[in-house]
Amino acid sequence: MNLTLKIWRQENPQAKGRFEKYDVKDISSDASFLEMLDILNEQLIHEGGDPVAFDHDCREGICGACSLYINGRPHGPDTGITVCQMHMRNFRDGSTITIEPWRAKAFPVIKDLMVDRFAFDKIIQAGGYISVNAGSAPDANVIPIPKENAETAMDAAACIGCGACVAACKNASAMLFVSARVSQFAVLPQGKIEAAKRAKSMVAAMDEMGFGNCTNTYACEAECPKNISVSHIARMNREFFIAKVTDSAKK
Amino acid sequence: MIKLDSKVPEGPIADKWNNYKSSQDLVNPANKRKLDIIIVGTGLAGAAAAASLGEMGFKVKIFGIHDSPRRAHSIAAQGGINAAKNYPNDGDSIYRLFYDTVKGGDYRAREGNVYRLAEVSNNIIDQCVARGVPFARDYGGLLANRSFGGALVSRTFYARGQTGQQLLLGAYGALMKEISRGSVEMYPRREMLDLVMIDGRARGIITRHLNTGEIERHSAHAVVMATGGYGNVFFLSTYAMNSNGSSAWQCYKKGAAFANPCFTQIHPTCIPVHGDYQSKLTLMSESLRNDGRIWVPKKKEDAQKIQKGELRPTEIPEEDRDYYLERRYPAFGNLVPRDVASRAAKERCDAGYGVGSTGLAVYLDFEEAIQRLGKNTIEARYGNLFQMYEKIVDDNPYETPMMIYPAVHYTMGGTWVDYELQTTIPGLFSAGEANFSDHGANRLGASALMQGLSDGYFVLPYTIQNYLADQINVPRFKTDLPEFEKSEKEVRERINTLLNIKGNKTVDTFHKELGKIMWEYVGMERNAEGLKKAIEEIKTIREDFWKDVKIPGEPFNVNPELEKALRVSDYLEMGELMALDALERKESCGGHFREEYQTDEGEALRNDEDFTFVSVWEFKGKDKKPELHKEPLSFEFIEVKQRSYK
Ligand SMILES: Cc1cc2nc3c(=O)[nH]c(=O)nc-3n(C[C@H](O)[C@H](O)[C@H](O)COP(=O)(O)OP(=O)(O)OC[C@H]3O[C@@H](n4cnc5c(N)ncnc54)[C@H](O)[C@@H]3O)c2cc1C
Ligand code: FES
């Protein structure tokens, strides 16, 4: 296939970015999208140009590093997968593809298509864990957990922290990301103990890091490569509500 | 001259670890705060160690290449983690897990270490559940198990096809908890480029900030390398793109001996190579062999027609299929260990029975399982893997058998460590895939996650404490010492030299050339002639690299080509050591198969008389031949046998 690429180029966080056009030729439709970018980069190096910087590592949809906004959609046209899992057969020969970084205040551009997602770690630090230390755990089968709950927890835990939900949201809200973690622990007996407190502190951290509010447009769910459901947001809101009620009762 | 002392404690095998723990030295809580520990790597081993040491009260600094610890390569592990819980009541025990691991490693691992691994395996599961890891469960609400290769019991715990992800997120949560408590400091997007030694001990590292290119110095009382395996020497592998063995190599050059470099694992079930633009290979979890049956056509004509696209696998009748693993190994069938399964696939393809357009693939077929269990059950078990396969290959594995072929997957070799996971450099520890310790010549499935968490959660917290006990009066190190100065200068010179070559060939070009040689001569089957050839050819590529590599951009700012070049320059040396080690080991064992040493039936033929030892290589200087030391292995608690899975 022959393609025209319109790619966002930005030297560094301070620089003003711009789109640049590139042509790539004879790309196999069996190549992955990132392999197509590898080919472009080899070409650019040979021509004495600067290769395009983009984040990636596992290239199998699990590390959450890849983060490209393609033709107006996070992770591109196919659903339920990350861009590293997408193959060129999803595009038509001769077409033009626009590639941008995630755009959100809380994810500043580092270079070209790479953004800084440190804010996600900050949110997790605010309470996205169960507070137990190594060495103190009881036998794993002491507390049976209904299969259904374990499955729900796993559905939520499948989040790869890529940030597509934020990129898809017109408010750049991180609600889906936050709720997935809150929900995973809220349905497990081990995590239930801190559930309300966790919801409250993680939401506070989210606000602090500059993410927007959730206005229920559900673009996040539609673009999530792991199909994380917005039902987790509802569960988080419940925990959040409990925390608020307990707080005011204490007062 | 290095001294090899494995420091395995005295006593019966089941008491060794307890004996160690009850007689080790401890550090009091007030003193722990005064002791700094650097941990390089945020995978299972690194994250678990950092969290645990932080919980104990040490001051920990953790470094990783990624923007977040959660992106470490461990995240990609699919199938599961072993433990000797014996929940299914099928006869498992700590001894049996120990036995299977030693046997699976073809009797080339240290008994004491492996027993400890089996012993703490159960604590790992408890710990993970307490941290909210959503393992698969049965309808009664208790934990479920599946089987993995090389075992006759079901001892593998799993979280769908994302076990590594869930275990890492568990350890990552604990790490985040410690960061917010202030005991651990995280240094993301830092690549270690050198180890700093003061008076013969490891006391710090030099890193490059991958966003700004800044070269930084960090000091500590002890350093842990949890930097993963070096399989990317082969270019194509199932490793993440950024996985590398460079830090182990930097430490090797500073005196940390390297053990068994030639022991690499080639995993039997990966998606076959499809084009020369290919950047990596995708693993299809070993768990698929629980239900999938592996076969090729019985008739060569059929195989040829399939290769040309004139025949489909579904058109080949049952009697014309050769389920070669079930045929050759009736006891273990499709669940033979990885080395055996990989070689058997290669044997069939080399003989002309391979499928796919290249003839370098075999089938993994779920038809019988779907008939027996129903499509829903298969989907529940392997749905995400089937989806992954379909996205890559554009073929539906519920209807046509998957095509698979072996690929480089894991390195059993690594930095040499003693029982305390300490390297030959005092104060330098190595954990997880980065060390050589537990898997001998072949690792069993679901045992790497177990080892990473064992090292990080349960071993290092004790052994590092033992090391630090006499360091409580050593004040924090300043980074303006001459040792730091010198290391930083060397790192800067190396970067500048690379950038100033301004040659004609890209880094990937060299990496691919190296990878081809490694796969051809140091891959699934090796022989003396090929290995000698590999050594010569690697030398030539290396010389060419230092003359003709082209790296665009500047040392400051984001520069992925520079990052790759630094790593490839190390691979070009490591590859040679791997070939040399393979040449010296004149026997076949586990993942190391020498054509010259095989049984009449084509099975690996060990030479216990002459090779029951760990090969430990000591760096002797640039362009000098490294020196081979031998750590003899003795088996007191297991009878050494010809490994048989028939
Ligand atoms: C596809 C796949 C599936 C697998 N499935 C299973 C399975 O089902 N069961 C099982 O038991 N095992 C499995 N394995 C093996 C297992 O995942 C790994 O062996 C294990 O996760 C390694 O963990 P680790 O902590 O040692 O290293 P890694 O997870 O590789 O982490 C290495 C860390 O070191 C950092 N690092 C590396 N170099 C540097 C440097 N120079 N400077 C700074 N930081 C550095 C990286 O950023 C990273 O954080 C699988 C492996 C693969 C590839
Ligand atoms: S590169 Fe890991 S998810 Fe895409």
Short mmCIF file of C-alpha atoms in Angstrom, two decimals, chain B residues 175-396:
data_model
loop_
_atom_site.label_atom_id
_atom_site.label_comp_id
_atom_site.label_asym_id
_atom_site.label_seq_id
_atom_site.Cartn_x
_atom_site.Cartn_y
_atom_site.Cartn_z
CA LEU B 175 5.08 0.22 45.31
CA MET B 176 2.74 3.21 44.88
CA LYS B 177 1.70 2.81 48.49
CA GLU B 178 5.33 3.03 49.59
CA ILE B 179 6.00 5.99 47.32
CA SER B 180 3.13 7.89 48.88
CA ARG B 181 4.44 6.93 52.33
CA GLY B 182 7.79 8.41 51.37
CA SER B 183 9.93 5.31 51.85
CA VAL B 184 10.46 4.78 48.12
CA GLU B 185 11.41 7.36 45.54
CA MET B 186 10.58 6.62 41.91
CA TYR B 187 12.87 7.64 39.04
CA PRO B 188 10.92 6.96 35.85
CA ARG B 189 12.36 7.17 32.31
CA ARG B 190 15.91 6.53 33.55
CA GLU B 191 18.21 4.10 31.84
CA MET B 192 21.13 2.78 33.84
CA LEU B 193 24.33 3.17 31.86
CA ASP B 194 26.98 2.21 34.38
CA LEU B 195 27.58 0.75 37.81
CA VAL B 196 29.68 2.79 40.21
CA MET B 197 32.00 0.97 42.60
CA ILE B 198 33.78 2.36 45.61
CA ASP B 199 36.45 0.26 47.35
CA GLY B 200 35.30 -2.89 45.60
CA ARG B 201 31.63 -2.56 46.50
CA ALA B 202 28.62 -1.51 44.42
CA ARG B 203 27.68 1.99 45.57
CA GLY B 204 25.78 3.67 42.82
CA ILE B 205 24.70 4.00 39.22
CA ILE B 206 24.89 6.44 36.34
CA THR B 207 21.63 6.97 34.48
CA ARG B 208 20.42 8.84 31.43
CA HIS B 209 17.08 10.62 31.65
CA LEU B 210 15.34 9.46 28.52
CA ASN B 211 13.22 12.61 28.14
CA THR B 212 15.96 15.18 28.58
CA GLY B 213 19.16 13.22 27.93
CA GLU B 214 20.53 14.39 31.26
CA ILE B 215 23.24 12.16 32.75
CA GLU B 216 22.70 11.67 36.48
CA ARG B 217 24.55 10.12 39.41
CA HIS B 218 22.85 8.17 42.19
CA SER B 219 24.47 6.63 45.23
CA ALA B 220 23.37 3.97 47.75
CA HIS B 221 24.65 1.37 50.18
CA ALA B 222 23.54 -1.49 47.95
CA VAL B 223 22.34 -1.91 44.37
CA VAL B 224 19.81 -4.43 43.04
CA MET B 225 19.54 -5.24 39.37
CA ALA B 226 16.10 -6.46 38.44
CA THR B 227 16.44 -5.59 34.81
CA GLY B 228 15.05 -8.70 33.12
CA GLY B 229 16.44 -10.98 30.41
CA TYR B 230 18.65 -10.49 27.38
CA GLY B 231 16.67 -12.40 24.72
CA ASN B 232 16.48 -9.35 22.48
CA VAL B 233 20.02 -10.17 21.36
CA PHE B 234 18.13 -12.23 18.76
CA PHE B 235 16.28 -9.14 17.46
CA LEU B 236 13.06 -11.09 16.94
CA SER B 237 11.66 -12.41 20.21
CA THR B 238 8.60 -12.27 22.39
CA TYR B 239 10.25 -9.66 24.63
CA ALA B 240 9.03 -6.09 24.75
CA MET B 241 10.98 -3.77 22.48
CA ASN B 242 12.79 -2.06 25.36
CA SER B 243 13.82 -5.21 27.20
CA ASN B 244 17.59 -5.44 27.20
CA GLY B 245 20.51 -7.02 28.97
CA SER B 246 22.66 -3.94 29.08
CA SER B 247 22.78 -3.35 32.79
CA ALA B 248 23.84 -6.95 33.42
CA TRP B 249 26.53 -6.38 30.83
CA GLN B 250 27.71 -3.14 32.46
CA CYS B 251 27.99 -5.01 35.75
CA TYR B 252 29.80 -7.91 34.04
CA LYS B 253 32.43 -5.49 32.86
CA LYS B 254 32.82 -4.23 36.41
CA GLY B 255 33.36 -7.73 37.76
CA ALA B 256 29.93 -9.36 38.19
CA ALA B 257 30.41 -12.76 36.60
CA PHE B 258 27.87 -13.94 34.03
CA ALA B 259 26.47 -17.47 34.31
CA ASN B 260 25.27 -19.86 31.61
CA PRO B 261 24.86 -17.23 28.88
CA CYS B 262 23.99 -19.88 26.29
CA PHE B 263 20.87 -21.09 28.12
CA THR B 264 18.09 -19.40 26.21
CA GLN B 265 14.53 -20.59 26.00
CA ILE B 266 12.80 -20.95 22.70
CA HIS B 267 9.06 -21.05 23.28
CA PRO B 268 7.14 -23.48 21.09
CA THR B 269 3.90 -21.55 20.63
CA CYS B 270 4.41 -18.18 18.98
CA ILE B 271 2.86 -16.64 15.91
CA PRO B 272 5.20 -17.40 12.96
CA VAL B 273 7.34 -14.73 11.30
CA HIS B 274 5.57 -13.06 8.37
CA GLY B 275 7.79 -10.39 6.84
CA ASP B 276 11.20 -8.75 7.07
CA TYR B 277 9.67 -5.54 8.44
CA GLN B 278 8.58 -7.53 11.47
CA SER B 279 9.58 -5.94 14.76
CA LYS B 280 8.70 -8.60 17.31
CA LEU B 281 7.04 -11.97 17.77
CA THR B 282 3.87 -12.62 19.68
CA LEU B 283 3.56 -15.44 22.14
CA MET B 284 0.48 -17.61 22.27
CA SER B 285 0.37 -18.73 25.90
CA GLU B 286 1.49 -22.20 26.85
CA SER B 287 -1.86 -22.62 28.58
CA LEU B 288 -3.28 -23.23 25.10
CA ARG B 289 -1.55 -26.60 25.15
CA ASN B 290 -4.00 -27.66 27.89
CA ASP B 291 -6.67 -27.99 25.23
CA GLY B 292 -5.01 -27.48 21.87
CA ARG B 293 -3.50 -30.42 19.97
CA ILE B 294 -0.38 -29.92 17.91
CA TRP B 295 -0.07 -31.57 14.51
CA VAL B 296 1.34 -31.46 10.98
CA PRO B 297 0.23 -33.45 7.92
CA LYS B 298 1.40 -37.07 7.82
CA LYS B 299 2.02 -36.86 4.08
CA LYS B 300 4.62 -34.57 2.64
CA GLU B 301 2.41 -33.94 -0.43
CA ASP B 302 -0.28 -32.51 1.82
CA ALA B 303 2.22 -30.23 3.54
CA GLN B 304 3.44 -28.98 0.18
CA LYS B 305 -0.09 -28.28 -1.02
CA ILE B 306 -0.82 -26.36 2.17
CA GLN B 307 2.34 -24.30 1.70
CA LYS B 308 1.18 -23.37 -1.80
CA GLY B 309 -2.28 -22.53 -0.55
CA GLU B 310 -3.95 -25.37 -2.48
CA LEU B 311 -5.24 -27.21 0.57
CA ARG B 312 -6.74 -26.15 3.88
CA PRO B 313 -5.96 -27.87 7.19
CA THR B 314 -9.64 -28.57 7.79
CA GLU B 315 -9.67 -30.64 4.61
CA ILE B 316 -7.08 -33.10 5.95
CA PRO B 317 -8.79 -36.14 7.47
CA GLU B 318 -7.96 -37.28 10.98
CA GLU B 319 -5.96 -40.32 9.84
CA ASP B 320 -3.64 -38.12 7.76
CA ARG B 321 -2.65 -35.90 10.69
CA ASP B 322 0.47 -36.50 12.71
CA TYR B 323 0.00 -35.46 16.33
CA TYR B 324 3.72 -35.79 16.76
CA LEU B 325 3.98 -34.82 20.44
CA GLU B 326 1.29 -37.31 21.45
CA ARG B 327 3.05 -39.89 19.28
CA ARG B 328 6.55 -39.32 20.64
CA TYR B 329 5.70 -38.51 24.27
CA PRO B 330 2.56 -40.41 25.27
CA ALA B 331 2.89 -39.63 29.02
CA PHE B 332 3.06 -35.84 28.69
CA GLY B 333 1.67 -35.47 25.17
CA ASN B 334 1.09 -31.85 24.22
CA LEU B 335 2.31 -30.78 27.66
CA VAL B 336 5.98 -31.69 27.29
CA PRO B 337 8.39 -28.95 28.42
CA ARG B 338 9.14 -26.09 26.08
CA ASP B 339 12.57 -27.15 24.87
CA VAL B 340 11.22 -30.57 23.86
CA ALA B 341 8.15 -29.13 22.12
CA SER B 342 10.18 -26.53 20.23
CA ARG B 343 12.72 -28.99 18.94
CA ALA B 344 10.03 -31.41 17.89
CA ALA B 345 8.36 -28.65 15.82
CA LYS B 346 11.66 -27.76 14.20
CA GLU B 347 12.35 -31.41 13.45
CA ARG B 348 9.03 -31.79 11.59
CA CYS B 349 9.46 -28.53 9.66
CA ASP B 350 13.06 -29.33 8.72
CA ALA B 351 11.86 -32.70 7.46
CA GLY B 352 9.45 -30.90 5.12
CA TYR B 353 6.15 -31.33 6.96
CA GLY B 354 5.76 -27.72 8.06
CA VAL B 355 2.71 -25.66 7.12
CA GLY B 356 1.94 -22.04 6.27
CA SER B 357 3.37 -20.25 3.26
CA THR B 358 6.93 -20.53 4.58
CA GLY B 359 6.70 -24.15 5.74
CA LEU B 360 7.91 -22.90 9.11
CA ALA B 361 4.78 -23.47 11.18
CA VAL B 362 2.76 -26.25 12.80
CA TYR B 363 -0.90 -26.39 13.75
CA LEU B 364 -2.38 -25.91 17.21
CA ASP B 365 -5.87 -27.25 16.85
CA PHE B 366 -8.89 -26.66 19.10
CA GLU B 367 -11.49 -28.58 17.10
CA GLU B 368 -11.58 -31.54 19.46
CA ALA B 369 -11.67 -29.29 22.55
CA ILE B 370 -14.52 -27.22 21.12
CA GLN B 371 -16.47 -30.41 20.45
CA ARG B 372 -15.76 -31.74 23.93
CA LEU B 373 -16.26 -28.53 25.96
CA GLY B 374 -18.24 -26.22 23.71
CA LYS B 375 -17.15 -22.97 22.13
CA ASN B 376 -18.21 -20.94 25.19
CA THR B 377 -15.86 -22.74 27.52
CA ILE B 378 -12.97 -22.34 25.12
CA GLU B 379 -13.82 -18.68 24.73
CA ALA B 380 -13.93 -18.18 28.49
CA ARG B 381 -10.53 -19.84 28.85
CA TYR B 382 -8.67 -18.33 25.94
CA GLY B 383 -10.89 -15.64 24.44
CA ASN B 384 -8.37 -12.82 24.58
CA LEU B 385 -5.63 -14.98 23.07
CA PHE B 386 -7.88 -16.04 20.22
CA GLN B 387 -8.78 -12.42 19.61
CA MET B 388 -5.13 -11.40 19.63
CA TYR B 389 -4.33 -14.14 17.13
CA GLU B 390 -7.16 -13.13 14.83
CA LYS B 391 -6.14 -9.46 14.86
CA ILE B 392 -2.58 -10.33 13.88
CA VAL B 393 -3.09 -13.17 11.44
CA ASP B 394 -6.56 -12.30 10.12
CA ASP B 395 -7.76 -15.87 10.59
CA ASN B 396 -10.37 -17.26 12.99
#
